[in-house]
XYZ file of C-alpha atoms in Angstrom:
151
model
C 123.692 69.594 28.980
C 127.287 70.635 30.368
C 127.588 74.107 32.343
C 130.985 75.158 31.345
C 133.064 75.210 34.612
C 135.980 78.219 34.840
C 138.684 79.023 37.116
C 139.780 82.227 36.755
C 141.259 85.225 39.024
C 139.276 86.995 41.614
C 137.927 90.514 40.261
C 136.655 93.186 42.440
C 132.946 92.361 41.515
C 133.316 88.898 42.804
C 133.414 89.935 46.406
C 130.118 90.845 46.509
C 129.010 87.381 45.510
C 131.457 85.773 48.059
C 129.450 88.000 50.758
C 126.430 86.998 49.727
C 127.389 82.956 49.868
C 128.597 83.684 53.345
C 125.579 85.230 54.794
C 123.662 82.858 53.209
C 121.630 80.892 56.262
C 122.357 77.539 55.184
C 125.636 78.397 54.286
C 125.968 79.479 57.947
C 124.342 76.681 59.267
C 126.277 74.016 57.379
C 130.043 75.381 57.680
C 129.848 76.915 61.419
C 131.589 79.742 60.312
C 130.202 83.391 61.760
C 129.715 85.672 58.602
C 131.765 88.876 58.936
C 129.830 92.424 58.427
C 130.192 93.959 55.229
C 133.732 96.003 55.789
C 135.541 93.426 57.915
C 135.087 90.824 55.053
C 136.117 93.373 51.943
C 138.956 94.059 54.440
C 140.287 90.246 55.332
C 139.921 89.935 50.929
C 141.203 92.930 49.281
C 144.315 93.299 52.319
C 144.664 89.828 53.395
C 143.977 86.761 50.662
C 144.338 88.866 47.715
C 147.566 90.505 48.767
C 149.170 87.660 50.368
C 151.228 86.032 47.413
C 151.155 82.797 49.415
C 147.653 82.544 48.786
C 146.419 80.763 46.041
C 142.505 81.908 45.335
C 140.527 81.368 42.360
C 136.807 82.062 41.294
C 134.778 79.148 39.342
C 132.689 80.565 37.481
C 129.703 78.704 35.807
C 128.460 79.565 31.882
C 129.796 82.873 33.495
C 128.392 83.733 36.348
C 130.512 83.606 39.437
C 129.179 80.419 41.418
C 132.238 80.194 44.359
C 135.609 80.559 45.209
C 138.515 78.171 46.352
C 140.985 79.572 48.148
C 144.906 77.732 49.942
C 146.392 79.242 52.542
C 149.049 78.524 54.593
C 148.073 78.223 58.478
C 151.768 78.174 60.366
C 153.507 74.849 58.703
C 150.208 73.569 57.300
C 148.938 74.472 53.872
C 145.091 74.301 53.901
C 142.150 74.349 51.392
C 138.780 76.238 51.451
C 135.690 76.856 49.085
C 132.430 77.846 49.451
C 129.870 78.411 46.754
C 126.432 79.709 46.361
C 123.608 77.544 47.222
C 122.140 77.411 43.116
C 125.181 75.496 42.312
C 125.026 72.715 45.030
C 124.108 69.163 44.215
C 125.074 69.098 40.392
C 128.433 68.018 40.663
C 130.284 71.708 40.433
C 131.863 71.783 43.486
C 133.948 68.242 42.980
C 134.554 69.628 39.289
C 135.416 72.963 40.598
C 137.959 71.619 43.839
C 139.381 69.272 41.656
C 140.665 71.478 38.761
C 141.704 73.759 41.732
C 143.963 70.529 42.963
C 145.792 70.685 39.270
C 146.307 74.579 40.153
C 147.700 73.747 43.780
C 150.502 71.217 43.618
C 151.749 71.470 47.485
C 151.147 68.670 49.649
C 150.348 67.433 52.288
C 147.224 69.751 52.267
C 144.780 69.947 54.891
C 141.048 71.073 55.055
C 138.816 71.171 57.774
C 134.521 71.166 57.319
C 132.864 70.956 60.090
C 131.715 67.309 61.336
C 128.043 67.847 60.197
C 128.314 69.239 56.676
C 128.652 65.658 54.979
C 128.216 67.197 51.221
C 131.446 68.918 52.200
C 133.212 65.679 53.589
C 132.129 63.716 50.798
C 133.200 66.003 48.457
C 136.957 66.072 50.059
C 136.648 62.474 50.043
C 136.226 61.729 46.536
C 139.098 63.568 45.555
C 141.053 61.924 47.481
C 141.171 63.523 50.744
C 141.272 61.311 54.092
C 140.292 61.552 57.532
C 143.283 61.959 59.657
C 141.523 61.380 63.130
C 142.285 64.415 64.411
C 139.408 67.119 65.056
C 139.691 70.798 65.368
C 137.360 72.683 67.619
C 135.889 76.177 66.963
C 133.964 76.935 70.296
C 131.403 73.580 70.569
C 131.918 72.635 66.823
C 133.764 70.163 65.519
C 135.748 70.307 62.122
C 136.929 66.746 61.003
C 140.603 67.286 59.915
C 141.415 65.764 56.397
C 144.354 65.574 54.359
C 145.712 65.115 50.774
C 149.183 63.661 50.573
């Protein structure tokens, strides 16, 4: 059976799933990205990616429940591409499904994203839709992010 696969605009209630995904420990462990407290993160959303017309953010939501977000930003000249999504919805396919209708949404190129080295799922997925290494690695205290691009 199919799970019907949305993208749709971010509502209030979604933030508290997006909190949730990023405390997640395996979440943590796999991205290498320090989960904000509780204010700081409603903060950076409701002042900073959801006011910020540049932004282009969408939930995906999955036979309607809100399974992740995708989110491009623009990072000085470079435009670059983020999900994350809640640990339920990982290895059936949802992510790729979800990133890729979000790639129909987000026409500018080149874009840029940036996993860290370790979190293959998240490479691979990049990878399939088209996404290639560019060599280059970007360094958040001792981890590395592999730097790849869509042109």
């Amino acid at each position: 059976m199919t799970e019907e696969l949305r993208l749709r605009d971010v509502v209030e209630e979604d933030l508290e799933v997006f909190l949730a995904h990023e405390h997640d420990p395996e979440n943590v462990r796999r991205s290498r990205f320090p989960p904000r407290e509780r204010e700081r993160f409603m903060t950076h959303w409701r002042e900073t990616i959801l006011r910020d017309p540049t932004c282009l953010v969408q939930t995906v939501a999955v036979d309607g429940r809100t399974a992740g977000g995708v989110v491009a930003w623009w990072d000085g000249d470079r435009r670059f591409l983020g999900y994350v999504f809640g640990r339920e919805f990982w290895g059936r396919g949802i992510g790729t499904r979800a990133v890729g209708r979000f790639l129909e949404l987000e026409r500018h190129r080149p874009l840029y994203a940036d996993p860290y080295v370790g979190n293959t799922g998240s490479v691979r997925l990049l990878e399939k839709l088209g996404f290639r290494r560019t060599g280059d690695s970007d360094w958040n205290g001792d981890d590395e992010h592999v730097v790849l691009v869509l042109e």
